[in-house]
Amino acid sequence: AGAPDKYFEGTVTFLAKHSVFLVRDAEGFRALSATCTHLGCTVKALDDGFDCPCHGSRFDAQGQVESGPAPKPLPCFEVRLTDSGALLVDTTKIVGKDFVLKV
Ligand code: FES
């Protein structure tokens, strides 16, 4: 996902190629799946969470379900730094919602 300083604090960046949101907040970086856990539509970022345009599911900023029909939270993926200092979102590694990469 490139260098950490590409992303400003308080931003949510949609990485379309991998259908992932990269979130940078005061603590660091987190990555959330953009794929709705209902039937797989791509959710949209809002100021305070995520919204699915297909059947109206709402998720909070941590990806937890606020209203269905989505049955499960948006998974969080591991974010780490490569040897060259770039951000890497590993969509094969699901982590807890408290995971954060501090930089
Ligand atoms: Fe998201 Fe149905 S696919 S609410």
PDB file of N, CA and C in Angstrom, residues 5-101:
ATOM      1  N   ASP A   5       3.601   7.540   5.158  1.00  0.00           N
ATOM      2  CA  ASP A   5       3.335   8.986   5.162  1.00  0.00           C
ATOM      3  C   ASP A   5       2.463   9.449   3.995  1.00  0.00           C
ATOM      4  N   LYS A   6       2.059   8.512   3.129  1.00  0.00           N
ATOM      5  CA  LYS A   6       1.052   8.822   2.095  1.00  0.00           C
ATOM      6  C   LYS A   6      -0.327   9.028   2.708  1.00  0.00           C
ATOM      7  N   TYR A   7      -0.518   8.501   3.917  1.00  0.00           N
ATOM      8  CA  TYR A   7      -1.843   8.464   4.528  1.00  0.00           C
ATOM      9  C   TYR A   7      -1.873   9.389   5.742  1.00  0.00           C
ATOM     10  N   PHE A   8      -2.808  10.295   5.758  1.00  0.00           N
ATOM     11  CA  PHE A   8      -2.920  11.234   6.874  1.00  0.00           C
ATOM     12  C   PHE A   8      -3.776  10.648   7.985  1.00  0.00           C
ATOM     13  N   GLU A   9      -3.471  11.093   9.197  1.00  0.00           N
ATOM     14  CA  GLU A   9      -4.272  10.663  10.344  1.00  0.00           C
ATOM     15  C   GLU A   9      -5.728  11.069  10.132  1.00  0.00           C
ATOM     16  N   GLY A  10      -6.615  10.168  10.477  1.00  0.00           N
ATOM     17  CA  GLY A  10      -8.044  10.457  10.347  1.00  0.00           C
ATOM     18  C   GLY A  10      -8.616  10.127   8.988  1.00  0.00           C
ATOM     19  N   THR A  11      -7.854   9.382   8.174  1.00  0.00           N
ATOM     20  CA  THR A  11      -8.349   9.056   6.841  1.00  0.00           C
ATOM     21  C   THR A  11      -8.695   7.572   6.724  1.00  0.00           C
ATOM     22  N   VAL A  12      -9.638   7.304   5.825  1.00  0.00           N
ATOM     23  CA  VAL A  12     -10.029   5.946   5.466  1.00  0.00           C
ATOM     24  C   VAL A  12      -9.857   5.850   3.954  1.00  0.00           C
ATOM     25  N   THR A  13      -8.927   5.027   3.517  1.00  0.00           N
ATOM     26  CA  THR A  13      -8.598   4.935   2.091  1.00  0.00           C
ATOM     27  C   THR A  13      -9.060   3.601   1.548  1.00  0.00           C
ATOM     28  N   PHE A  14      -9.832   3.657   0.468  1.00  0.00           N
ATOM     29  CA  PHE A  14     -10.313   2.421  -0.160  1.00  0.00           C
ATOM     30  C   PHE A  14      -9.257   1.928  -1.143  1.00  0.00           C
ATOM     31  N   LEU A  15      -8.765   0.719  -0.906  1.00  0.00           N
ATOM     32  CA  LEU A  15      -7.805   0.098  -1.826  1.00  0.00           C
ATOM     33  C   LEU A  15      -8.619  -0.840  -2.715  1.00  0.00           C
ATOM     34  N   ALA A  16      -9.048  -0.313  -3.866  1.00  0.00           N
ATOM     35  CA  ALA A  16     -10.031  -1.005  -4.695  1.00  0.00           C
ATOM     36  C   ALA A  16      -9.549  -2.364  -5.182  1.00  0.00           C
ATOM     37  N   LYS A  17      -8.280  -2.442  -5.507  1.00  0.00           N
ATOM     38  CA  LYS A  17      -7.761  -3.680  -6.081  1.00  0.00           C
ATOM     39  C   LYS A  17      -7.971  -4.870  -5.138  1.00  0.00           C
ATOM     40  N   HIS A  18      -7.921  -4.596  -3.841  1.00  0.00           N
ATOM     41  CA  HIS A  18      -8.053  -5.685  -2.867  1.00  0.00           C
ATOM     42  C   HIS A  18      -9.324  -5.563  -2.029  1.00  0.00           C
ATOM     43  N   SER A  19     -10.164  -4.584  -2.362  1.00  0.00           N
ATOM     44  CA  SER A  19     -11.414  -4.370  -1.647  1.00  0.00           C
ATOM     45  C   SER A  19     -11.189  -4.274  -0.124  1.00  0.00           C
ATOM     46  N   VAL A  20     -10.291  -3.380   0.219  1.00  0.00           N
ATOM     47  CA  VAL A  20      -9.905  -3.196   1.616  1.00  0.00           C
ATOM     48  C   VAL A  20      -9.912  -1.700   1.935  1.00  0.00           C
ATOM     49  N   PHE A  21     -10.301  -1.379   3.162  1.00  0.00           N
ATOM     50  CA  PHE A  21     -10.140  -0.013   3.658  1.00  0.00           C
ATOM     51  C   PHE A  21      -8.912   0.031   4.551  1.00  0.00           C
ATOM     52  N   LEU A  22      -8.040   0.967   4.271  1.00  0.00           N
ATOM     53  CA  LEU A  22      -6.882   1.206   5.123  1.00  0.00           C
ATOM     54  C   LEU A  22      -7.206   2.431   5.962  1.00  0.00           C
ATOM     55  N   VAL A  23      -7.225   2.231   7.262  1.00  0.00           N
ATOM     56  CA  VAL A  23      -7.632   3.282   8.194  1.00  0.00           C
ATOM     57  C   VAL A  23      -6.393   3.768   8.942  1.00  0.00           C
ATOM     58  N   ARG A  24      -6.181   5.072   8.953  1.00  0.00           N
ATOM     59  CA  ARG A  24      -5.131   5.627   9.802  1.00  0.00           C
ATOM     60  C   ARG A  24      -5.776   6.530  10.831  1.00  0.00           C
ATOM     61  N   ASP A  25      -5.590   6.189  12.076  1.00  0.00           N
ATOM     62  CA  ASP A  25      -6.106   7.047  13.137  1.00  0.00           C
ATOM     63  C   ASP A  25      -4.953   7.421  14.060  1.00  0.00           C
ATOM     64  N   ALA A  26      -5.258   7.984  15.210  1.00  0.00           N
ATOM     65  CA  ALA A  26      -4.209   8.476  16.107  1.00  0.00           C
ATOM     66  C   ALA A  26      -3.301   7.350  16.595  1.00  0.00           C
ATOM     67  N   GLU A  27      -3.835   6.123  16.622  1.00  0.00           N
ATOM     68  CA  GLU A  27      -3.043   4.988  17.117  1.00  0.00           C
ATOM     69  C   GLU A  27      -2.133   4.392  16.049  1.00  0.00           C
ATOM     70  N   GLY A  28      -2.552   4.428  14.802  1.00  0.00           N
ATOM     71  CA  GLY A  28      -1.762   3.814  13.740  1.00  0.00           C
ATOM     72  C   GLY A  28      -2.655   3.351  12.594  1.00  0.00           C
ATOM     73  N   PHE A  29      -2.279   2.203  12.031  1.00  0.00           N
ATOM     74  CA  PHE A  29      -2.986   1.689  10.852  1.00  0.00           C
ATOM     75  C   PHE A  29      -3.775   0.426  11.177  1.00  0.00           C
ATOM     76  N   ARG A  30      -4.952   0.341  10.577  1.00  0.00           N
ATOM     77  CA  ARG A  30      -5.781  -0.866  10.615  1.00  0.00           C
ATOM     78  C   ARG A  30      -6.310  -1.078   9.205  1.00  0.00           C
ATOM     79  N   ALA A  31      -6.675  -2.307   8.887  1.00  0.00           N
ATOM     80  CA  ALA A  31      -7.277  -2.603   7.588  1.00  0.00           C
ATOM     81  C   ALA A  31      -8.543  -3.404   7.798  1.00  0.00           C
ATOM     82  N   LEU A  32      -9.595  -2.985   7.123  1.00  0.00           N
ATOM     83  CA  LEU A  32     -10.864  -3.697   7.201  1.00  0.00           C
ATOM     84  C   LEU A  32     -11.285  -4.146   5.814  1.00  0.00           C
ATOM     85  N   SER A  33     -11.874  -5.317   5.761  1.00  0.00           N
ATOM     86  CA  SER A  33     -12.449  -5.785   4.512  1.00  0.00           C
ATOM     87  C   SER A  33     -13.576  -4.851   4.095  1.00  0.00           C
ATOM     88  N   ALA A  34     -13.678  -4.589   2.795  1.00  0.00           N
ATOM     89  CA  ALA A  34     -14.785  -3.784   2.268  1.00  0.00           C
ATOM     90  C   ALA A  34     -15.903  -4.662   1.734  1.00  0.00           C
ATOM     91  N   THR A  35     -15.800  -5.961   1.977  1.00  0.00           N
ATOM     92  CA  THR A  35     -16.793  -6.905   1.451  1.00  0.00           C
ATOM     93  C   THR A  35     -17.838  -7.203   2.517  1.00  0.00           C
ATOM     94  N   CYS A  36     -19.055  -6.839   2.226  1.00  0.00           N
ATOM     95  CA  CYS A  36     -20.152  -7.036   3.174  1.00  0.00           C
ATOM     96  C   CYS A  36     -20.293  -8.514   3.512  1.00  0.00           C
ATOM     97  N   THR A  37     -20.517  -8.794   4.797  1.00  0.00           N
ATOM     98  CA  THR A  37     -20.636 -10.178   5.237  1.00  0.00           C
ATOM     99  C   THR A  37     -22.037 -10.747   4.994  1.00  0.00           C
ATOM    100  N   HIS A  38     -22.916  -9.958   4.374  1.00  0.00           N
ATOM    101  CA  HIS A  38     -24.226 -10.504   4.007  1.00  0.00           C
ATOM    102  C   HIS A  38     -24.091 -11.277   2.699  1.00  0.00           C
ATOM    103  N   LEU A  39     -24.045 -10.576   1.582  1.00  0.00           N
ATOM    104  CA  LEU A  39     -23.945 -11.272   0.293  1.00  0.00           C
ATOM    105  C   LEU A  39     -22.785 -10.775  -0.548  1.00  0.00           C
ATOM    106  N   GLY A  40     -21.866 -10.056   0.060  1.00  0.00           N
ATOM    107  CA  GLY A  40     -20.607  -9.766  -0.627  1.00  0.00           C
ATOM    108  C   GLY A  40     -20.525  -8.483  -1.419  1.00  0.00           C
ATOM    109  N   CYS A  41     -21.479  -7.581  -1.274  1.00  0.00           N
ATOM    110  CA  CYS A  41     -21.349  -6.280  -1.940  1.00  0.00           C
ATOM    111  C   CYS A  41     -20.199  -5.491  -1.306  1.00  0.00           C
ATOM    112  N   THR A  42     -19.745  -4.487  -2.006  1.00  0.00           N
ATOM    113  CA  THR A  42     -18.684  -3.620  -1.484  1.00  0.00           C
ATOM    114  C   THR A  42     -19.314  -2.499  -0.672  1.00  0.00           C
ATOM    115  N   VAL A  43     -18.891  -2.391   0.578  1.00  0.00           N
ATOM    116  CA  VAL A  43     -19.464  -1.359   1.445  1.00  0.00           C
ATOM    117  C   VAL A  43     -18.791  -0.016   1.162  1.00  0.00           C
ATOM    118  N   LYS A  44     -19.475   1.046   1.534  1.00  0.00           N
ATOM    119  CA  LYS A  44     -18.971   2.412   1.348  1.00  0.00           C
ATOM    120  C   LYS A  44     -18.602   3.007   2.705  1.00  0.00           C
ATOM    121  N   ALA A  45     -17.534   3.794   2.703  1.00  0.00           N
ATOM    122  CA  ALA A  45     -17.121   4.453   3.943  1.00  0.00           C
ATOM    123  C   ALA A  45     -17.998   5.673   4.200  1.00  0.00           C
ATOM    124  N   LEU A  46     -18.397   5.831   5.461  1.00  0.00           N
ATOM    125  CA  LEU A  46     -19.122   7.015   5.911  1.00  0.00           C
ATOM    126  C   LEU A  46     -18.210   7.741   6.906  1.00  0.00           C
ATOM    127  N   ASP A  47     -18.677   8.859   7.430  1.00  0.00           N
ATOM    128  CA  ASP A  47     -17.863   9.571   8.425  1.00  0.00           C
ATOM    129  C   ASP A  47     -17.646   8.727   9.680  1.00  0.00           C
ATOM    130  N   ASP A  48     -18.634   7.917  10.014  1.00  0.00           N
ATOM    131  CA  ASP A  48     -18.566   7.203  11.290  1.00  0.00           C
ATOM    132  C   ASP A  48     -18.740   5.687  11.128  1.00  0.00           C
ATOM    133  N   GLY A  49     -18.413   5.145   9.976  1.00  0.00           N
ATOM    134  CA  GLY A  49     -18.546   3.705   9.793  1.00  0.00           C
ATOM    135  C   GLY A  49     -18.660   3.350   8.323  1.00  0.00           C
ATOM    136  N   PHE A  50     -19.420   2.312   8.068  1.00  0.00           N
ATOM    137  CA  PHE A  50     -19.540   1.800   6.701  1.00  0.00           C
ATOM    138  C   PHE A  50     -20.988   1.409   6.445  1.00  0.00           C
ATOM    139  N   ASP A  51     -21.383   1.541   5.179  1.00  0.00           N
ATOM    140  CA  ASP A  51     -22.772   1.322   4.799  1.00  0.00           C
ATOM    141  C   ASP A  51     -22.780   0.422   3.574  1.00  0.00           C
ATOM    142  N   CYS A  52     -23.626  -0.573   3.575  1.00  0.00           N
ATOM    143  CA  CYS A  52     -23.735  -1.438   2.399  1.00  0.00           C
ATOM    144  C   CYS A  52     -24.898  -0.978   1.526  1.00  0.00           C
ATOM    145  N   PRO A  53     -24.633  -0.665   0.254  1.00  0.00           N
ATOM    146  CA  PRO A  53     -25.691  -0.147  -0.610  1.00  0.00           C
ATOM    147  C   PRO A  53     -26.695  -1.215  -1.050  1.00  0.00           C
ATOM    148  N   CYS A  54     -26.369  -2.474  -0.875  1.00  0.00           N
ATOM    149  CA  CYS A  54     -27.241  -3.525  -1.423  1.00  0.00           C
ATOM    150  C   CYS A  54     -28.492  -3.768  -0.589  1.00  0.00           C
ATOM    151  N   HIS A  55     -28.322  -3.997   0.714  1.00  0.00           N
ATOM    152  CA  HIS A  55     -29.487  -4.290   1.549  1.00  0.00           C
ATOM    153  C   HIS A  55     -29.468  -3.488   2.848  1.00  0.00           C
ATOM    154  N   GLY A  56     -28.606  -2.475   2.898  1.00  0.00           N
ATOM    155  CA  GLY A  56     -28.685  -1.516   3.993  1.00  0.00           C
ATOM    156  C   GLY A  56     -27.970  -1.854   5.282  1.00  0.00           C
ATOM    157  N   SER A  57     -27.103  -2.845   5.288  1.00  0.00           N
ATOM    158  CA  SER A  57     -26.366  -3.108   6.534  1.00  0.00           C
ATOM    159  C   SER A  57     -25.492  -1.915   6.883  1.00  0.00           C
ATOM    160  N   ARG A  58     -25.331  -1.688   8.197  1.00  0.00           N
ATOM    161  CA  ARG A  58     -24.476  -0.612   8.702  1.00  0.00           C
ATOM    162  C   ARG A  58     -23.443  -1.210   9.644  1.00  0.00           C
ATOM    163  N   PHE A  59     -22.222  -0.711   9.505  1.00  0.00           N
ATOM    164  CA  PHE A  59     -21.125  -1.155  10.365  1.00  0.00           C
ATOM    165  C   PHE A  59     -20.522   0.081  11.013  1.00  0.00           C
ATOM    166  N   ASP A  60     -20.045  -0.075  12.252  1.00  0.00           N
ATOM    167  CA  ASP A  60     -19.394   1.069  12.887  1.00  0.00           C
ATOM    168  C   ASP A  60     -17.958   1.203  12.371  1.00  0.00           C
ATOM    169  N   ALA A  61     -17.224   2.147  12.920  1.00  0.00           N
ATOM    170  CA  ALA A  61     -15.881   2.438  12.414  1.00  0.00           C
ATOM    171  C   ALA A  61     -14.909   1.277  12.622  1.00  0.00           C
ATOM    172  N   GLN A  62     -15.249   0.368  13.554  1.00  0.00           N
ATOM    173  CA  GLN A  62     -14.421  -0.835  13.774  1.00  0.00           C
ATOM    174  C   GLN A  62     -14.909  -2.016  12.947  1.00  0.00           C
ATOM    175  N   GLY A  63     -15.978  -1.802  12.169  1.00  0.00           N
ATOM    176  CA  GLY A  63     -16.512  -2.880  11.333  1.00  0.00           C
ATOM    177  C   GLY A  63     -17.539  -3.749  12.027  1.00  0.00           C
ATOM    178  N   GLN A  64     -17.917  -3.363  13.258  1.00  0.00           N
ATOM    179  CA  GLN A  64     -18.939  -4.150  13.967  1.00  0.00           C
ATOM    180  C   GLN A  64     -20.320  -3.833  13.386  1.00  0.00           C
ATOM    181  N   VAL A  65     -21.181  -4.843  13.345  1.00  0.00           N
ATOM    182  CA  VAL A  65     -22.515  -4.668  12.772  1.00  0.00           C
ATOM    183  C   VAL A  65     -23.360  -3.775  13.678  1.00  0.00           C
ATOM    184  N   GLU A  66     -23.884  -2.701  13.097  1.00  0.00           N
ATOM    185  CA  GLU A  66     -24.836  -1.851  13.821  1.00  0.00           C
ATOM    186  C   GLU A  66     -26.263  -2.222  13.454  1.00  0.00           C
ATOM    187  N   SER A  67     -26.458  -2.581  12.182  1.00  0.00           N
ATOM    188  CA  SER A  67     -27.766  -3.083  11.771  1.00  0.00           C
ATOM    189  C   SER A  67     -27.588  -4.002  10.577  1.00  0.00           C
ATOM    190  N   GLY A  68     -28.407  -5.052  10.565  1.00  0.00           N
ATOM    191  CA  GLY A  68     -28.308  -6.095   9.543  1.00  0.00           C
ATOM    192  C   GLY A  68     -28.927  -5.689   8.231  1.00  0.00           C
ATOM    193  N   PRO A  69     -28.984  -6.663   7.334  1.00  0.00           N
ATOM    194  CA  PRO A  69     -28.927  -8.118   7.566  1.00  0.00           C
ATOM    195  C   PRO A  69     -27.528  -8.732   7.673  1.00  0.00           C
ATOM    196  N   ALA A  70     -26.463  -7.978   7.596  1.00  0.00           N
ATOM    197  CA  ALA A  70     -25.134  -8.589   7.701  1.00  0.00           C
ATOM    198  C   ALA A  70     -25.034  -9.366   9.020  1.00  0.00           C
ATOM    199  N   PRO A  71     -24.585 -10.623   8.961  1.00  0.00           N
ATOM    200  CA  PRO A  71     -24.554 -11.448  10.168  1.00  0.00           C
ATOM    201  C   PRO A  71     -23.283 -11.310  10.992  1.00  0.00           C
ATOM    202  N   LYS A  72     -22.223 -10.773  10.387  1.00  0.00           N
ATOM    203  CA  LYS A  72     -20.926 -10.744  11.084  1.00  0.00           C
ATOM    204  C   LYS A  72     -20.223  -9.424  10.805  1.00  0.00           C
ATOM    205  N   PRO A  73     -19.264  -9.058  11.665  1.00  0.00           N
ATOM    206  CA  PRO A  73     -18.485  -7.840  11.423  1.00  0.00           C
ATOM    207  C   PRO A  73     -17.649  -7.945  10.155  1.00  0.00           C
ATOM    208  N   LEU A  74     -17.179  -6.799   9.689  1.00  0.00           N
ATOM    209  CA  LEU A  74     -16.195  -6.791   8.604  1.00  0.00           C
ATOM    210  C   LEU A  74     -14.878  -7.298   9.178  1.00  0.00           C
ATOM    211  N   PRO A  75     -14.253  -8.295   8.560  1.00  0.00           N
ATOM    212  CA  PRO A  75     -12.986  -8.785   9.103  1.00  0.00           C
ATOM    213  C   PRO A  75     -11.893  -7.724   9.029  1.00  0.00           C
ATOM    214  N   CYS A  76     -11.000  -7.769  10.010  1.00  0.00           N
ATOM    215  CA  CYS A  76      -9.803  -6.914  10.005  1.00  0.00           C
ATOM    216  C   CYS A  76      -8.621  -7.756   9.540  1.00  0.00           C
ATOM    217  N   PHE A  77      -7.757  -7.156   8.770  1.00  0.00           N
ATOM    218  CA  PHE A  77      -6.580  -7.854   8.259  1.00  0.00           C
ATOM    219  C   PHE A  77      -5.312  -7.297   8.890  1.00  0.00           C
ATOM    220  N   GLU A  78      -4.300  -8.141   8.925  1.00  0.00           N
ATOM    221  CA  GLU A  78      -3.015  -7.703   9.460  1.00  0.00           C
ATOM    222  C   GLU A  78      -2.404  -6.642   8.544  1.00  0.00           C
ATOM    223  N   VAL A  79      -1.813  -5.631   9.152  1.00  0.00           N
ATOM    224  CA  VAL A  79      -1.032  -4.620   8.427  1.00  0.00           C
ATOM    225  C   VAL A  79       0.369  -4.661   9.009  1.00  0.00           C
ATOM    226  N   ARG A  80       1.354  -4.715   8.150  1.00  0.00           N
ATOM    227  CA  ARG A  80       2.734  -4.700   8.645  1.00  0.00           C
ATOM    228  C   ARG A  80       3.598  -3.903   7.681  1.00  0.00           C
ATOM    229  N   LEU A  81       4.824  -3.668   8.111  1.00  0.00           N
ATOM    230  CA  LEU A  81       5.773  -2.948   7.267  1.00  0.00           C
ATOM    231  C   LEU A  81       6.700  -3.950   6.596  1.00  0.00           C
ATOM    232  N   THR A  82       6.971  -3.743   5.323  1.00  0.00           N
ATOM    233  CA  THR A  82       7.946  -4.575   4.628  1.00  0.00           C
ATOM    234  C   THR A  82       9.355  -4.120   5.012  1.00  0.00           C
ATOM    235  N   ASP A  83      10.341  -4.882   4.579  1.00  0.00           N
ATOM    236  CA  ASP A  83      11.733  -4.517   4.871  1.00  0.00           C
ATOM    237  C   ASP A  83      12.074  -3.136   4.325  1.00  0.00           C
ATOM    238  N   SER A  84      11.405  -2.747   3.246  1.00  0.00           N
ATOM    239  CA  SER A  84      11.694  -1.439   2.658  1.00  0.00           C
ATOM    240  C   SER A  84      10.860  -0.318   3.276  1.00  0.00           C
ATOM    241  N   GLY A  85      10.032  -0.669   4.277  1.00  0.00           N
ATOM    242  CA  GLY A  85       9.278   0.364   4.984  1.00  0.00           C
ATOM    243  C   GLY A  85       7.921   0.683   4.397  1.00  0.00           C
ATOM    244  N   ALA A  86       7.456  -0.145   3.444  1.00  0.00           N
ATOM    245  CA  ALA A  86       6.130   0.070   2.862  1.00  0.00           C
ATOM    246  C   ALA A  86       5.076  -0.669   3.685  1.00  0.00           C
ATOM    247  N   LEU A  87       3.843  -0.181   3.608  1.00  0.00           N
ATOM    248  CA  LEU A  87       2.735  -0.848   4.282  1.00  0.00           C
ATOM    249  C   LEU A  87       2.288  -2.050   3.466  1.00  0.00           C
ATOM    250  N   LEU A  88       2.038  -3.147   4.148  1.00  0.00           N
ATOM    251  CA  LEU A  88       1.523  -4.344   3.494  1.00  0.00           C
ATOM    252  C   LEU A  88       0.271  -4.789   4.236  1.00  0.00           C
ATOM    253  N   VAL A  89      -0.841  -4.900   3.524  1.00  0.00           N
ATOM    254  CA  VAL A  89      -2.072  -5.443   4.089  1.00  0.00           C
ATOM    255  C   VAL A  89      -2.129  -6.913   3.678  1.00  0.00           C
ATOM    256  N   ASP A  90      -2.124  -7.791   4.682  1.00  0.00           N
ATOM    257  CA  ASP A  90      -2.128  -9.227   4.397  1.00  0.00           C
ATOM    258  C   ASP A  90      -3.557  -9.749   4.545  1.00  0.00           C
ATOM    259  N   THR A  91      -4.237  -9.909   3.399  1.00  0.00           N
ATOM    260  CA  THR A  91      -5.642 -10.328   3.439  1.00  0.00           C
ATOM    261  C   THR A  91      -5.784 -11.822   3.746  1.00  0.00           C
ATOM    262  N   THR A  92      -4.679 -12.514   3.931  1.00  0.00           N
ATOM    263  CA  THR A  92      -4.767 -13.925   4.346  1.00  0.00           C
ATOM    264  C   THR A  92      -4.725 -14.049   5.869  1.00  0.00           C
ATOM    265  N   LYS A  93      -4.473 -12.939   6.566  1.00  0.00           N
ATOM    266  CA  LYS A  93      -4.354 -13.000   8.024  1.00  0.00           C
ATOM    267  C   LYS A  93      -5.400 -12.109   8.680  1.00  0.00           C
ATOM    268  N   ILE A  94      -6.420 -12.742   9.221  1.00  0.00           N
ATOM    269  CA  ILE A  94      -7.468 -12.007   9.935  1.00  0.00           C
ATOM    270  C   ILE A  94      -7.011 -11.793  11.374  1.00  0.00           C
ATOM    271  N   VAL A  95      -7.178 -10.569  11.834  1.00  0.00           N
ATOM    272  CA  VAL A  95      -6.747 -10.214  13.185  1.00  0.00           C
ATOM    273  C   VAL A  95      -7.941  -9.666  13.962  1.00  0.00           C
ATOM    274  N   GLY A  96      -7.774  -9.528  15.251  1.00  0.00           N
ATOM    275  CA  GLY A  96      -8.837  -8.983  16.095  1.00  0.00           C
ATOM    276  C   GLY A  96      -9.072  -7.510  15.818  1.00  0.00           C
ATOM    277  N   LYS A  97     -10.246  -7.009  16.236  1.00  0.00           N
ATOM    278  CA  LYS A  97     -10.576  -5.612  15.935  1.00  0.00           C
ATOM    279  C   LYS A  97      -9.681  -4.637  16.687  1.00  0.00           C
ATOM    280  N   ASP A  98      -8.946  -5.107  17.685  1.00  0.00           N
ATOM    281  CA  ASP A  98      -8.056  -4.234  18.434  1.00  0.00           C
ATOM    282  C   ASP A  98      -6.675  -4.138  17.820  1.00  0.00           C
ATOM    283  N   PHE A  99      -6.432  -4.895  16.759  1.00  0.00           N
ATOM    284  CA  PHE A  99      -5.120  -4.855  16.112  1.00  0.00           C
ATOM    285  C   PHE A  99      -4.848  -3.449  15.565  1.00  0.00           C
ATOM    286  N   VAL A 100      -3.644  -2.982  15.761  1.00  0.00           N
ATOM    287  CA  VAL A 100      -3.234  -1.722  15.150  1.00  0.00           C
ATOM    288  C   VAL A 100      -1.730  -1.790  14.888  1.00  0.00           C
ATOM    289  N   LEU A 101      -1.319  -1.292  13.736  1.00  0.00           N
ATOM    290  CA  LEU A 101       0.112  -1.169  13.450  1.00  0.00           C
ATOM    291  C   LEU A 101       0.528   0.243  13.838  1.00  0.00           C
TER     292      LEU A 101
END
